[in-house]
XYZ file of C-alpha atoms in Angstrom:
343
model
C 43.754 -80.905 -120.601
C 45.844 -83.840 -121.690
C 48.973 -85.175 -120.031
C 52.127 -85.615 -122.112
C 55.051 -87.953 -122.885
C 55.391 -91.552 -121.771
C 52.993 -91.112 -118.843
C 50.222 -90.161 -121.264
C 50.677 -93.292 -123.362
C 50.897 -95.547 -120.335
C 47.629 -94.216 -118.915
C 45.832 -94.559 -122.206
C 46.112 -98.376 -122.168
C 43.272 -100.110 -123.901
C 41.647 -96.834 -125.022
C 44.578 -96.168 -127.331
C 44.283 -99.642 -128.847
C 40.733 -98.896 -129.999
C 42.066 -96.741 -132.794
C 45.611 -98.077 -133.104
C 44.816 -99.561 -136.485
C 44.279 -96.037 -137.824
C 47.817 -94.905 -137.073
C 49.274 -95.026 -140.567
C 52.072 -92.659 -141.589
C 50.385 -89.584 -143.049
C 52.548 -89.392 -146.148
C 51.562 -92.956 -147.119
C 47.856 -92.655 -146.455
C 45.751 -93.095 -149.589
C 43.019 -90.542 -150.303
C 39.448 -91.515 -149.553
C 37.445 -92.475 -152.614
C 36.247 -89.294 -154.279
C 37.540 -87.364 -151.261
C 40.584 -85.642 -149.813
C 44.120 -85.702 -151.108
C 46.929 -87.146 -148.988
C 49.228 -84.751 -147.187
C 52.328 -83.747 -149.168
C 55.272 -86.122 -149.312
C 58.747 -84.955 -148.224
C 60.000 -85.068 -151.811
C 57.348 -82.902 -153.422
C 54.176 -80.893 -153.109
C 51.024 -81.986 -154.962
C 48.497 -79.558 -156.356
C 46.235 -78.277 -153.624
C 49.063 -78.438 -151.078
C 47.405 -78.373 -147.606
C 50.044 -76.049 -146.123
C 49.431 -73.480 -148.848
C 45.659 -73.915 -148.533
C 45.853 -73.485 -144.773
C 47.854 -70.264 -145.065
C 45.450 -68.797 -147.607
C 42.344 -69.922 -145.709
C 43.561 -68.514 -142.399
C 44.291 -65.159 -143.991
C 40.858 -65.110 -145.600
C 39.018 -65.976 -142.386
C 40.446 -63.017 -140.440
C 38.503 -60.500 -142.494
C 35.487 -62.285 -143.961
C 33.209 -60.987 -141.219
C 34.672 -57.516 -141.639
C 33.870 -57.427 -145.357
C 30.316 -58.675 -144.726
C 29.627 -55.888 -142.261
C 29.420 -58.359 -139.382
C 30.785 -57.625 -135.895
C 34.413 -58.673 -135.478
C 35.499 -60.342 -132.233
C 38.833 -58.717 -131.516
C 39.433 -61.258 -128.758
C 39.707 -63.964 -131.404
C 42.883 -66.077 -131.515
C 45.646 -64.615 -133.620
C 46.430 -65.937 -137.049
C 49.351 -68.168 -136.022
C 47.146 -70.035 -133.540
C 44.472 -70.482 -136.202
C 46.981 -71.616 -138.831
C 48.345 -74.191 -136.392
C 44.828 -75.425 -135.663
C 43.960 -75.649 -139.350
C 47.038 -77.763 -140.061
C 46.175 -80.180 -137.257
C 42.579 -80.360 -138.440
C 43.714 -81.222 -141.968
C 45.935 -83.989 -140.619
C 43.085 -85.423 -138.531
C 40.628 -85.265 -141.437
C 43.127 -86.884 -143.799
C 43.356 -89.774 -141.327
C 39.524 -89.874 -141.341
C 39.345 -89.519 -137.576
C 36.384 -87.919 -135.824
C 37.029 -85.667 -132.838
C 36.100 -88.483 -130.465
C 38.322 -91.023 -132.233
C 41.254 -88.607 -132.339
C 40.743 -87.740 -128.665
C 40.982 -91.439 -127.740
C 44.152 -91.765 -129.791
C 45.666 -88.621 -128.257
C 44.426 -89.466 -124.742
C 42.772 -86.083 -124.401
C 39.326 -84.566 -124.104
C 37.513 -83.949 -127.403
C 36.680 -80.393 -126.318
C 40.384 -79.695 -125.797
C 41.107 -80.909 -129.317
C 38.359 -78.690 -130.736
C 39.848 -75.673 -128.947
C 43.300 -76.466 -130.317
C 41.987 -76.763 -133.877
C 40.115 -73.450 -133.598
C 43.073 -71.615 -132.065
C 41.592 -71.084 -128.603
C 43.948 -73.490 -126.802
C 47.699 -72.943 -126.560
C 49.786 -75.868 -127.825
C 53.412 -76.049 -126.714
C 56.089 -77.300 -129.145
C 56.564 -80.465 -127.051
C 52.841 -81.201 -127.037
C 52.699 -80.473 -130.776
C 55.423 -83.078 -131.378
C 53.504 -85.598 -129.289
C 50.289 -84.983 -131.255
C 52.180 -85.387 -134.532
C 53.750 -88.622 -133.280
C 50.357 -90.042 -132.324
C 49.038 -89.127 -135.776
C 52.074 -90.775 -137.383
C 53.281 -87.660 -139.229
C 56.763 -88.331 -140.661
C 59.524 -85.703 -140.808
C 58.659 -83.277 -143.605
C 57.617 -79.664 -144.064
C 54.116 -80.145 -142.632
C 55.569 -81.369 -139.341
C 58.117 -78.547 -139.309
C 55.394 -75.958 -139.921
C 53.263 -77.215 -137.014
C 56.146 -77.173 -134.530
C 57.312 -73.776 -135.785
C 53.868 -72.235 -135.296
C 53.578 -73.782 -131.830
C 56.868 -72.122 -130.864
C 55.668 -68.599 -131.747
C 51.911 -68.452 -131.211
C 51.778 -64.687 -130.771
C 53.875 -63.594 -133.744
C 57.123 -61.597 -133.462
C 58.105 -60.528 -129.901
C 58.040 -56.805 -130.688
C 54.363 -56.996 -131.648
C 53.324 -57.880 -128.079
C 53.965 -54.323 -126.860
C 51.417 -52.987 -129.355
C 48.892 -55.835 -129.619
C 46.604 -54.392 -126.952
C 45.878 -51.270 -129.001
C 45.616 -52.969 -132.400
C 42.526 -54.518 -133.916
C 42.769 -58.258 -134.494
C 42.833 -57.702 -138.253
C 45.799 -55.331 -138.058
C 47.630 -57.578 -135.580
C 47.229 -60.569 -137.883
C 48.325 -58.698 -140.998
C 51.470 -57.489 -139.233
C 52.131 -61.084 -138.168
C 51.820 -62.227 -141.781
C 54.056 -59.373 -142.930
C 56.704 -60.412 -140.398
C 56.893 -63.878 -141.991
C 57.124 -62.731 -145.607
C 60.589 -63.163 -147.077
C 59.762 -61.113 -150.183
C 57.586 -57.995 -150.127
C 56.561 -56.091 -153.238
C 55.426 -52.693 -151.947
C 53.840 -49.934 -154.021
C 53.084 -46.336 -153.037
C 51.099 -43.879 -155.106
C 50.659 -40.640 -153.123
C 53.043 -41.461 -150.278
C 56.197 -43.524 -149.843
C 55.447 -47.123 -148.695
C 55.586 -47.648 -144.934
C 58.436 -50.164 -144.888
C 60.840 -47.721 -146.571
C 59.896 -44.484 -144.810
C 62.490 -42.466 -142.935
C 61.658 -41.470 -139.369
C 61.054 -37.740 -140.098
C 58.842 -38.617 -143.088
C 56.867 -41.146 -141.040
C 56.409 -38.752 -138.116
C 54.895 -36.105 -140.390
C 52.216 -38.628 -141.303
C 51.609 -39.608 -137.672
C 51.187 -35.976 -136.634
C 48.432 -35.461 -139.211
C 46.721 -38.803 -138.643
C 42.962 -38.847 -138.046
C 42.076 -39.959 -135.431
C 45.028 -38.684 -133.431
C 47.750 -41.204 -132.575
C 50.835 -41.277 -130.375
C 53.677 -40.577 -132.818
C 56.290 -42.231 -130.586
C 54.261 -45.445 -130.293
C 53.557 -45.517 -134.012
C 57.202 -44.986 -134.920
C 58.323 -47.703 -132.499
C 55.941 -50.130 -134.210
C 56.928 -49.088 -137.733
C 60.651 -49.180 -136.944
C 60.228 -52.714 -135.567
C 58.452 -53.771 -138.756
C 61.246 -52.259 -140.835
C 64.037 -53.898 -138.805
C 62.411 -57.329 -138.683
C 64.292 -60.203 -140.325
C 62.163 -63.308 -141.019
C 64.090 -66.257 -139.615
C 67.007 -63.907 -138.955
C 67.545 -63.347 -142.694
C 67.084 -59.944 -144.390
C 63.934 -59.904 -146.484
C 63.832 -58.837 -150.112
C 62.062 -55.510 -150.613
C 60.859 -54.702 -154.125
C 59.718 -51.074 -154.067
C 57.819 -49.088 -156.680
C 56.825 -45.520 -155.892
C 55.118 -42.868 -157.988
C 57.101 -39.716 -158.701
C 54.377 -37.650 -157.023
C 55.146 -39.337 -153.694
C 58.696 -37.988 -153.838
C 57.897 -34.356 -154.559
C 55.521 -33.350 -151.754
C 56.101 -32.187 -148.201
C 58.685 -29.926 -146.546
C 61.878 -29.771 -148.671
C 64.188 -30.942 -145.884
C 62.058 -33.984 -145.065
C 61.508 -34.748 -148.754
C 65.256 -34.704 -149.443
C 65.925 -36.857 -146.402
C 63.376 -39.416 -147.591
C 64.920 -39.510 -151.060
C 68.362 -40.009 -149.525
C 66.916 -42.832 -147.417
C 65.583 -44.572 -150.544
C 68.949 -44.238 -152.259
C 70.672 -45.776 -149.250
C 68.263 -48.706 -149.140
C 68.789 -49.393 -152.841
C 72.484 -50.027 -152.138
C 72.060 -52.698 -149.444
C 71.663 -55.611 -151.874
C 68.225 -56.581 -150.585
C 66.137 -53.631 -151.781
C 65.208 -52.536 -155.298
C 63.668 -49.093 -155.801
C 61.860 -48.077 -158.976
C 59.887 -44.955 -159.841
C 56.783 -44.477 -161.993
C 57.282 -41.120 -163.791
C 54.409 -38.657 -163.667
C 54.452 -38.467 -167.459
C 53.175 -42.018 -168.015
C 49.588 -40.907 -167.422
C 46.913 -43.408 -166.389
C 48.191 -46.817 -165.258
C 47.160 -49.849 -163.207
C 48.373 -48.411 -159.909
C 46.036 -45.449 -159.664
C 43.613 -47.271 -157.357
C 45.912 -47.060 -154.344
C 48.926 -48.350 -152.446
C 49.364 -52.052 -151.708
C 51.813 -54.830 -150.837
C 52.175 -58.356 -152.194
C 53.696 -60.750 -149.643
C 55.593 -63.923 -150.551
C 56.460 -66.680 -148.093
C 59.122 -69.410 -148.001
C 58.065 -72.763 -149.517
C 54.632 -71.364 -150.354
C 53.056 -70.993 -153.777
C 50.407 -68.503 -152.726
C 50.853 -64.789 -152.163
C 48.866 -62.523 -149.869
C 47.991 -58.980 -150.939
C 47.470 -56.124 -148.494
C 46.000 -52.712 -149.324
C 46.698 -49.378 -147.626
C 43.768 -46.961 -147.536
C 42.817 -43.793 -145.687
C 41.152 -46.072 -143.122
C 44.282 -48.163 -142.565
C 45.646 -51.549 -143.594
C 43.347 -54.284 -144.922
C 43.509 -57.648 -146.669
C 42.930 -57.315 -150.421
C 39.955 -59.213 -151.800
C 42.075 -60.694 -154.598
C 45.669 -61.395 -155.552
C 47.242 -58.142 -156.783
C 50.247 -59.787 -158.433
C 48.965 -59.043 -161.931
C 48.367 -55.395 -160.961
C 51.943 -55.241 -159.698
C 53.239 -56.650 -162.980
C 51.312 -54.035 -164.948
C 52.803 -51.262 -162.799
C 56.258 -52.716 -163.447
C 55.663 -52.218 -167.162
C 55.503 -48.425 -166.749
C 58.109 -48.035 -163.977
C 61.657 -46.984 -164.725
C 64.421 -49.527 -164.204
C 66.557 -49.121 -161.040
C 69.299 -47.054 -162.734
C 67.065 -44.336 -164.251
C 64.942 -44.427 -161.078
C 68.001 -43.570 -159.022
C 68.755 -40.670 -161.357
C 65.209 -39.360 -160.949
C 65.422 -39.570 -157.149
C 68.730 -37.698 -157.207
C 67.152 -35.024 -159.406
C 64.254 -34.627 -156.964
C 66.794 -34.141 -154.165
C 68.469 -31.313 -156.075
C 65.239 -29.477 -156.909
């Protein structure tokens, strides 16, 4: 494990000088011939932005083994630790430093650096700043992202109480969801999770196979619903099929409809309904969410199946747009929900 601060640099001495000539500011580093792009400048993001690529790649890696039928190591580092490691790896590779060269520059053991870049070693915010300083990373969004991830390696605090009973895949998807500032959520046979009332949600928990603890599940869902990324209310764009509003015990159904109407008045939530009369449409394959993140071009799509939550194998934005084409606008949708409440 490496030391930190001024003591670290003093003890490095001549070893640090061996690679001192490689310490160029990252934003000014030219790409290698026929090779990698430079990291993004503070005033703009080039195509193939490393921060966007890192986010997408980390999300993909958490389920690739699952989709290939390979065993999944649920002790694996969570997605924030892996995203942090991927960002640091991209910085090191852009500087064309090997692990050994970077370890000399950082005055650390190469194995420690490998563990950091793969998410198996905890990096404190102070140590993250020191690593960025040694690499010569100037103040811009890449630096901010690294320090931010180092400050919350385990995701939102409320997730810790449930992490022990969740698979790594589910834990990571909830972490991603907690960081999304815009969520497009679609429900076909049931109301989407993030807009369910407590009685409606508990009915689902009571009939869940395998059996679950309804109190634990509601505590987790309520925390997901209350969460504010960066302390700011997220934007919820909701589309629900009419059939999802008409089933279940009348009292619970009416309460859920009233809950949707209340959410649609808070200024951050839009609720639209797909009438049963539209017939076949793009949303018949199942419920899903499309997550958007601040300062990111990419979106992440999540599907909800009878087996639980999973990462979609492709971007479902176009599917969402096609569902929008057949959904009622918010005004007529509200009228339909009110009608369902009266029936």
